[in-house]
Short mmCIF file of C-alpha atoms in Angstrom, two decimals:
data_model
loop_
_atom_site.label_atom_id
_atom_site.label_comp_id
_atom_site.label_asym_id
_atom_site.label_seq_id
_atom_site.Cartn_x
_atom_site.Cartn_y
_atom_site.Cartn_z
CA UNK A 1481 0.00 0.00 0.00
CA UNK A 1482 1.00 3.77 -0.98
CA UNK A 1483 0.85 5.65 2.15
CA UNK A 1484 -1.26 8.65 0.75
CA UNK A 1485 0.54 11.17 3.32
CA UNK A 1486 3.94 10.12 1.42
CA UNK A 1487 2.88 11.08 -1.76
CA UNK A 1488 3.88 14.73 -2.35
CA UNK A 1489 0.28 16.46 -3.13
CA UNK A 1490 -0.96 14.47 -0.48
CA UNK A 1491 1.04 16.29 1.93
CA UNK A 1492 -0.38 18.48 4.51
CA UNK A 1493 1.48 20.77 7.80
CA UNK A 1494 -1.12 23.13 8.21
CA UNK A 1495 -4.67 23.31 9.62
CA UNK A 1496 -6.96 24.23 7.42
CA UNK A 1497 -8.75 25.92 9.72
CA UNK A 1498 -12.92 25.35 7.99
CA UNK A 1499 -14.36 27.52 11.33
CA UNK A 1500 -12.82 30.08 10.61
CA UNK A 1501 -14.01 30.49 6.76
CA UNK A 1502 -17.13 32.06 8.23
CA UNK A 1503 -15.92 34.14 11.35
CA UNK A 1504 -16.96 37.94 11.12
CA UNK A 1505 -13.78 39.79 9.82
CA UNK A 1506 -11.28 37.13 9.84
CA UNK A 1507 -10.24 37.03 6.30
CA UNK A 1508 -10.02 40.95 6.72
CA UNK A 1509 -8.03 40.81 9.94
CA UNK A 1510 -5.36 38.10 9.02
CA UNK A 1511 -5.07 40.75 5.82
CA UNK A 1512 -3.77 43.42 7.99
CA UNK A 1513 -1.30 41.29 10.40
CA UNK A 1514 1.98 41.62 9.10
CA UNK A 1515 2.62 37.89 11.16
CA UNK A 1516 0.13 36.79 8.45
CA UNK A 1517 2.15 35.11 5.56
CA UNK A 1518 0.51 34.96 1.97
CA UNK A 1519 1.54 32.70 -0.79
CA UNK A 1520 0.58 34.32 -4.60
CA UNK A 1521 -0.78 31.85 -7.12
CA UNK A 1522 -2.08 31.84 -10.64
CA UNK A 1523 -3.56 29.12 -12.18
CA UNK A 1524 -0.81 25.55 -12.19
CA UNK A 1525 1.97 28.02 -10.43
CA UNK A 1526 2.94 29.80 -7.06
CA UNK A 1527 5.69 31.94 -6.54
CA UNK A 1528 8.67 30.29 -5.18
CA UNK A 1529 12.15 31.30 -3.49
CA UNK A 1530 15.32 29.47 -4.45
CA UNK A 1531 15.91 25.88 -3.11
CA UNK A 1532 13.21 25.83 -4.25
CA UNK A 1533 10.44 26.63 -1.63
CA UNK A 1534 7.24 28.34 -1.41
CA UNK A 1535 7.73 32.30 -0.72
CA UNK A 1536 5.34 33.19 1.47
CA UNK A 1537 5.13 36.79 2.15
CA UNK A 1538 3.82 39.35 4.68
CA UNK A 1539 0.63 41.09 3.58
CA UNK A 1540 2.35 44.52 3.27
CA UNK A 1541 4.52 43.48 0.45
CA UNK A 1542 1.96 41.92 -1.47
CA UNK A 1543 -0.03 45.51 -1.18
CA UNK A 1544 3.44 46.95 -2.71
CA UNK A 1545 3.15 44.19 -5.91
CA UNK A 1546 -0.82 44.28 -6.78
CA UNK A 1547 -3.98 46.24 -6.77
CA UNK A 1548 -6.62 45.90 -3.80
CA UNK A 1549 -9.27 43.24 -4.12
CA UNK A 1550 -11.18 41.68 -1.93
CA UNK A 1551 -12.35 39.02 -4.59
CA UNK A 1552 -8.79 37.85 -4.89
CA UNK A 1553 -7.81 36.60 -1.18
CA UNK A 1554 -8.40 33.14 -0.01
CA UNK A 1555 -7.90 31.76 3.29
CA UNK A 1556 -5.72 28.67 3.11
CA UNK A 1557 -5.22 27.82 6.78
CA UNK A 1558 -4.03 28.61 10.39
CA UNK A 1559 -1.60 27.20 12.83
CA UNK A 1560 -3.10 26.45 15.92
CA UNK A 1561 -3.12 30.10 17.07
CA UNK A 1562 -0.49 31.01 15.22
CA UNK A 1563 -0.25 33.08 11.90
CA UNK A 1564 -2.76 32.71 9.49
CA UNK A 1565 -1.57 31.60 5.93
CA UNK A 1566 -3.61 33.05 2.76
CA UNK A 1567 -3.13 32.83 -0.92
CA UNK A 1568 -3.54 35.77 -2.97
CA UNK A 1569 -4.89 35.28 -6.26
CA UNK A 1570 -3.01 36.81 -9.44
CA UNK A 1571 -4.33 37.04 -13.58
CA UNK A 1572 -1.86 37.33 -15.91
CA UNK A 1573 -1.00 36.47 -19.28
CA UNK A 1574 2.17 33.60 -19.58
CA UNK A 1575 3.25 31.24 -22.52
CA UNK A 1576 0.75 28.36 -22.68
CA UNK A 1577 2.73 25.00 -23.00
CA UNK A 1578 1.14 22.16 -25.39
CA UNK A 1579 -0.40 19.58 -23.58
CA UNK A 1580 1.99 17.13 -21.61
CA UNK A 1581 5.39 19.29 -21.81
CA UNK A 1582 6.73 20.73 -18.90
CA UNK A 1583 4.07 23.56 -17.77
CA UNK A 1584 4.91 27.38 -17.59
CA UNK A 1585 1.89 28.97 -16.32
CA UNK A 1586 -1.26 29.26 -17.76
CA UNK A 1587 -3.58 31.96 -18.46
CA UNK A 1588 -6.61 33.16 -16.54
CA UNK A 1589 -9.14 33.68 -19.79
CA UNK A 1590 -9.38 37.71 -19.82
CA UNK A 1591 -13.21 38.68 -20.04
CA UNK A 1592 -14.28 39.67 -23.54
CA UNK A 1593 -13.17 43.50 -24.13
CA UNK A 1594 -10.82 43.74 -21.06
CA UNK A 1595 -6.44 42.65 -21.68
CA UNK A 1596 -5.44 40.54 -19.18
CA UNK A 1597 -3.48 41.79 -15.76
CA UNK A 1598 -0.29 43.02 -15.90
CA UNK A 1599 2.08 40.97 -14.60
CA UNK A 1600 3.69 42.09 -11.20
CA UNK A 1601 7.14 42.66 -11.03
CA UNK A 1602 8.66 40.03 -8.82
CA UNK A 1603 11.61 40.98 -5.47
CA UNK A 1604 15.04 39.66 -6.54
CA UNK A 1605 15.25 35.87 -6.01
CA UNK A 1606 11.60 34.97 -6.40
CA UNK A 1607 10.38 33.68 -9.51
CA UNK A 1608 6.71 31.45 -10.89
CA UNK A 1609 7.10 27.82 -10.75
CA UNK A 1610 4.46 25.13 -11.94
CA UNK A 1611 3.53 23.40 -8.72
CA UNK A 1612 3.44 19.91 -11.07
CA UNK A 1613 7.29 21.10 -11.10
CA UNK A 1614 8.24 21.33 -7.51
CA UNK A 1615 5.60 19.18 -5.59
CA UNK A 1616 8.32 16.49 -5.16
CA UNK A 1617 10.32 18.48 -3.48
CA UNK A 1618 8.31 21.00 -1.30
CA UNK A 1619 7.86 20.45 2.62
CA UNK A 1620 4.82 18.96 3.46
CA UNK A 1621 3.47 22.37 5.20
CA UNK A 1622 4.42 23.90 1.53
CA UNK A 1623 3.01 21.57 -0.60
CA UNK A 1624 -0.44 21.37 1.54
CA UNK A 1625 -0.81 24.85 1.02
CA UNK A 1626 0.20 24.85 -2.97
CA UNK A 1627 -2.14 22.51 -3.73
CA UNK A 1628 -4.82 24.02 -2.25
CA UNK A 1629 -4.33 27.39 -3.26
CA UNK A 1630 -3.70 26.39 -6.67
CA UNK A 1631 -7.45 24.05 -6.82
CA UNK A 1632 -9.28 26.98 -5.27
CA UNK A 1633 -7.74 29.37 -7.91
CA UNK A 1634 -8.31 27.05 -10.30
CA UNK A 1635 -12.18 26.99 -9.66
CA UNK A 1636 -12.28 30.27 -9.24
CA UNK A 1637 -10.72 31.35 -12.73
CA UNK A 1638 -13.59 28.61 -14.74
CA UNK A 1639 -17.06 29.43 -12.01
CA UNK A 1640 -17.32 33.11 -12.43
CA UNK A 1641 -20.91 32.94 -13.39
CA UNK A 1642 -24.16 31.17 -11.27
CA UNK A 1643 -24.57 27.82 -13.03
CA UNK A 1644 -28.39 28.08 -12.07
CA UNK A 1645 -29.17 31.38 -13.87
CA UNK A 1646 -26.07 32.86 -15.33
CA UNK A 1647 -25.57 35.97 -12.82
CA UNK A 1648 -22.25 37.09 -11.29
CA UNK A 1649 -21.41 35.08 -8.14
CA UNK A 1650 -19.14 36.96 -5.71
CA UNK A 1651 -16.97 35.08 -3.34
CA UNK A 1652 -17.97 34.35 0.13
CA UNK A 1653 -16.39 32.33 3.08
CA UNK A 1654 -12.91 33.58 2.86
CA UNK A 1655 -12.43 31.99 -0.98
CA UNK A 1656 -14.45 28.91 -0.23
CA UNK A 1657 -17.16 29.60 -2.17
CA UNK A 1658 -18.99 31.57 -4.35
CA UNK A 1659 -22.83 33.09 -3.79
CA UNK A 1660 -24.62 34.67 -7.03
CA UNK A 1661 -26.05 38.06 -6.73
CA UNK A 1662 -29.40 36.98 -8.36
CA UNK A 1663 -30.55 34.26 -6.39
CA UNK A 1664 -28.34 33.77 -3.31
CA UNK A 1665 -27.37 30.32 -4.43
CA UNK A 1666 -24.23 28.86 -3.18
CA UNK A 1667 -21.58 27.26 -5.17
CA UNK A 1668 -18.49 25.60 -3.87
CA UNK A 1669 -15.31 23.96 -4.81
CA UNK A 1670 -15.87 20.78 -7.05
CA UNK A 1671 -13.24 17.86 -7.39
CA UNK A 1672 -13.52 15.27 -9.89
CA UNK A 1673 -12.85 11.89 -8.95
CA UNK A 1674 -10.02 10.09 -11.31
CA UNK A 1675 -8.93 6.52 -11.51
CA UNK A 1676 -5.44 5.50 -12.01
CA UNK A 1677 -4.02 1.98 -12.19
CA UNK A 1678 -0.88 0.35 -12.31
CA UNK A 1679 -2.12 -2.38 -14.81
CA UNK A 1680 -0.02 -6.04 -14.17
CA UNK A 1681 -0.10 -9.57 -15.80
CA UNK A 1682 0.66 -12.39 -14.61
CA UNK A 1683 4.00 -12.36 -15.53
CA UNK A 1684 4.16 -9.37 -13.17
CA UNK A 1685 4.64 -6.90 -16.06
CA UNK A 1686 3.03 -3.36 -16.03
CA UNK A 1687 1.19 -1.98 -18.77
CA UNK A 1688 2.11 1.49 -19.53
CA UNK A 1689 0.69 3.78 -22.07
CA UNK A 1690 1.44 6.85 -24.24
CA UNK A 1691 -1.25 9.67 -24.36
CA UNK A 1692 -1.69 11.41 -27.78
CA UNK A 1693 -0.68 14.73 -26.46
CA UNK A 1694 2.29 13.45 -24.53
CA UNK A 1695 5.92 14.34 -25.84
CA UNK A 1696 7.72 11.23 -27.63
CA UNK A 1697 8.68 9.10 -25.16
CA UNK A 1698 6.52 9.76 -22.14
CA UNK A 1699 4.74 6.69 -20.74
CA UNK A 1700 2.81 6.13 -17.71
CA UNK A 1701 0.10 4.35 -16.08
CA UNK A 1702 -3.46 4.38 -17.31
CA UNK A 1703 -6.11 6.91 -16.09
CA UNK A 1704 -9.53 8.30 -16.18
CA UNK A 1705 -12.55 10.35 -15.08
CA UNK A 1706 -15.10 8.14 -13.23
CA UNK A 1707 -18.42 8.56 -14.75
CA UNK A 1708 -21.60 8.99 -13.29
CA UNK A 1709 -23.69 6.70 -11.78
CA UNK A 1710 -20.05 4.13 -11.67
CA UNK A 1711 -18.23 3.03 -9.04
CA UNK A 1712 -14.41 3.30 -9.00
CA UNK A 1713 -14.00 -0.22 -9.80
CA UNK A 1714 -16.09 -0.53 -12.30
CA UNK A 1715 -14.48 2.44 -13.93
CA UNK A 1716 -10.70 0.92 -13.65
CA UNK A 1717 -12.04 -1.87 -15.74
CA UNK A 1718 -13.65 0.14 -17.74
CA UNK A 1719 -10.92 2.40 -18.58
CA UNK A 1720 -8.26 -0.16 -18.85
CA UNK A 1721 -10.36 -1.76 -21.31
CA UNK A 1722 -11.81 1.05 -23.50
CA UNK A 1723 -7.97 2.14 -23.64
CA UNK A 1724 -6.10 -0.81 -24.69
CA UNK A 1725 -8.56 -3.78 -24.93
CA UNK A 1726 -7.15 -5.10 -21.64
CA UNK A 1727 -9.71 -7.17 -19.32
CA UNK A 1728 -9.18 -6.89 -15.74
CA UNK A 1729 -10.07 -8.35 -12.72
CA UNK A 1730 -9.20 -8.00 -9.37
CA UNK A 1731 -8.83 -3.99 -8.04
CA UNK A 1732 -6.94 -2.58 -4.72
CA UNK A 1733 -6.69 0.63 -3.50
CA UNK A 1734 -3.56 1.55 -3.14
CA UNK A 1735 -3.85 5.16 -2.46
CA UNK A 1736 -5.04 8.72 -3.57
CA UNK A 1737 -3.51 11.93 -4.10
CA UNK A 1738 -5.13 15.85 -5.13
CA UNK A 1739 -4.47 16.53 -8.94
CA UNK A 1740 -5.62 20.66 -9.03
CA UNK A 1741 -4.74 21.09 -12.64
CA UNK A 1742 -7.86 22.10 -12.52
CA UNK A 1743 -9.62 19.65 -10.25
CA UNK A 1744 -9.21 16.12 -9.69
CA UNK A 1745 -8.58 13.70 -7.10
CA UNK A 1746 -6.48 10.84 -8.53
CA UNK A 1747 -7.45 7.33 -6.71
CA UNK A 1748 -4.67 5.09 -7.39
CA UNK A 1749 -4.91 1.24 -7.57
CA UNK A 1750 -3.49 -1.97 -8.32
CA UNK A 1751 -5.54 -3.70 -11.08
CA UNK A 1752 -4.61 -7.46 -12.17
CA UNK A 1753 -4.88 -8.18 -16.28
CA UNK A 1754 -6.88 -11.61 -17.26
CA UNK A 1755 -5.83 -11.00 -20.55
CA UNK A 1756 -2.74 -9.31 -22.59
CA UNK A 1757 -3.78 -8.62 -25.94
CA UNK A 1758 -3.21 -4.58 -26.41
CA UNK A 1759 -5.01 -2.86 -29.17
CA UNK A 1760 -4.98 0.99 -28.34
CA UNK A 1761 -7.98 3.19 -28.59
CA UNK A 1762 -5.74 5.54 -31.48
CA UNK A 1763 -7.88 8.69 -29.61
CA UNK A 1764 -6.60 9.00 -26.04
CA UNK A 1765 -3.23 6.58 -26.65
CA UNK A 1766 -1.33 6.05 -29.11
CA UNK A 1767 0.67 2.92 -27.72
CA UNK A 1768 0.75 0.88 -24.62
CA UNK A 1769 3.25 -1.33 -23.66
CA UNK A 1770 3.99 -3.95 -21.19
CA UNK A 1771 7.38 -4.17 -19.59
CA UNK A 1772 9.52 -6.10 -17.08
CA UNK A 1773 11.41 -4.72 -14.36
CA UNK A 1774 14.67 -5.09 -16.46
CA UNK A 1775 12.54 -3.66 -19.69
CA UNK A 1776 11.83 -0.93 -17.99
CA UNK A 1777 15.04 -0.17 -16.25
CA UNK A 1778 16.74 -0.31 -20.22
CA UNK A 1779 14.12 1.81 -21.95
CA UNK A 1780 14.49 4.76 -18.73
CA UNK A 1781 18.69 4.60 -19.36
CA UNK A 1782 18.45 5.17 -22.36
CA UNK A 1783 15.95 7.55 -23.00
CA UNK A 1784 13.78 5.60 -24.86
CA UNK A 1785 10.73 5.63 -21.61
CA UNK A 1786 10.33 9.27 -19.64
CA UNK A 1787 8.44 7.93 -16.58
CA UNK A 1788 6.00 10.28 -15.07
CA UNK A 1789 7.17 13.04 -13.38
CA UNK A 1790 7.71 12.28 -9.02
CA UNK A 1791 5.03 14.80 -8.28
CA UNK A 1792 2.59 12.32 -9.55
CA UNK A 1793 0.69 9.05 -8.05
CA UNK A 1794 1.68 7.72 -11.26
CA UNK A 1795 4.99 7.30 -10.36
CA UNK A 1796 3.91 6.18 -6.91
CA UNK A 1797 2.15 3.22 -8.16
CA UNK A 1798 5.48 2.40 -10.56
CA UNK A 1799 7.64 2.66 -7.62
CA UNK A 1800 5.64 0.53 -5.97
CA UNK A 1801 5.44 -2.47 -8.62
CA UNK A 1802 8.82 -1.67 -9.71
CA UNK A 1803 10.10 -2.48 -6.08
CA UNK A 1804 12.28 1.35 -5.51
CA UNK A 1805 13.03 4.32 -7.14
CA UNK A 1806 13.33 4.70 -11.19
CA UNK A 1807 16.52 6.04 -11.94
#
């Protein structure tokens, strides 16, 4: 078993605090206590020191970097009664990577008729980093509050507007949800549940596929969005099979990590073949393989296989049939 607290999204060192999402003046409080510290995001990224780690920085120099607004501040957690940690959100325009290369930062879609935000010019030494990028290798109190600011931004930036009727929602509960301004209907955070399997034979082989967006060479374990109405075992089997014409039979959990680009909660499992046959679906992959320990170890030297990156339960669940770390 994956211990979910191990895997680097998964991590958390910081209360999250829920009661105090609704306490009068809070939010606005923790704003003006220079022992607050505030961590800026924008869509995939966060703004990061050298080492790297999370810069998290005292309210008074984010006032120096960006405009006022109260739409824009989300409350991320507290320490016991210590400082409270917030995430201010920032739109901006960056380079948008093709899918599956190695993410910049993405853009917060500009309404029609307005240009996007300027950009704010970072201190010395600080710099954006794709949180995909650096999960591996945050603390656990830094990567707890990465991934969280960087899902709440994310829903933010795509539920501007009242699913019900259309109006403007406004934000409410210290960034935790949204309320429209027609009806008073409340909105919060979604997360979509995601299977992903480390597919094995009988000959105690993984299957591993290639996505059609990938870059040459990339290869990891299957995935994909549980439907509705499906349990996640059913949709393992599913998946596996719609994919690469793979039957499978048994399913274990092995573990489950947060996936905020935008909103998914990867459930990782285990999931035994009862047949080996591979005929790929040409739409989502393009090839699917499986491998041996010593296949794989080959096809990683020498650049033939890019596993998935170690921010990723992917590479969890490899690790984990593969018996250590990929080098």
């Amino acid at each position: 078993m994956i211990v979910p607290d191990d895997l680097p999204l998964s991590r958390a060192g910081v209360d999250r605090a829920a009661l105090l999402r609704t306490q009068d003046g809070f939010l606005q409080d923790a704003i003006a206590d220079s022992a607050t510290r505030v961590l800026l995001v924008c869509d995939a990224a966060v703004v990061t020191a050298p080492g790297p780690t999370v810069a998290l920085l005292e309210p008074a120099q984010v006032a120096s970097l960006l405009p006022a607004d109260d739409e824009a501040w989300l409350l991320l957690g507290r320490d016991g009664t210590g400082p409270a940690y917030l995430a201010r959100r920032v739109a901006q325009r960056r380079p948008v990577p093709r899918l599956g290369e190695a993410s910049d930062v993405l853009v917060h879609t500009a309404p029609a008729g307005t240009e996007p935000a300027v950009p704010p010019v970072l201190p010395d030494g600080l710099a954006w980093t794709a949180l995909r990028d650096i999960g591996a290798q945050l603390t656990a109190a830094e990567a707890g509050l990465a991934t969280t600011a960087v899902a709440l931004d994310a829903w933010h930036a795509r539920h501007p507007r009242c699913p019900r009727c259309g109006a403007e929602t406004r934000v409410a509960q210290s960034g935790w949800s949204r309320v429209c301004v027609v009806d008073g209907s409340e909105h919060y955070p979604r997360t979509d549940p995601a299977v992903i399997m480390a597919v094995v034979d009988a000959d105690d082989r993984i299957l591993l596929g290639h996505a059609a967006h990938w870059p040459e060479g990339r290869y990891s374990t299957l995935a994909g969005f549980v439907e509705a109405g499906e349990s996640l075992e059913h949709a393992v089997r599913r998946e596996v099979a719609e994919e690469t014409g793979v039957l499978v039979g048994d399913v274990s959990y092995r573990g489950s990590q947060p996936w905020p680009f935008p909103a998914s909660l990867m459930v990782g499992f285990r999931a035994d073949a009862t047949s080996t046959d591979v005929t790929v679906d040409g739409v989502e992959l393009t090839a699917a393989r499986w491998f041996s320990r010593a296949e794989l170890t080959e096809a990683v030297r020498t650049g033939e296989v890019v596993p998935p990156g170690p921010a990723s339960i992917a590479r969890a669940l490899v690790e984990e049939w593969f018996g250590g770390p990929l080098s």
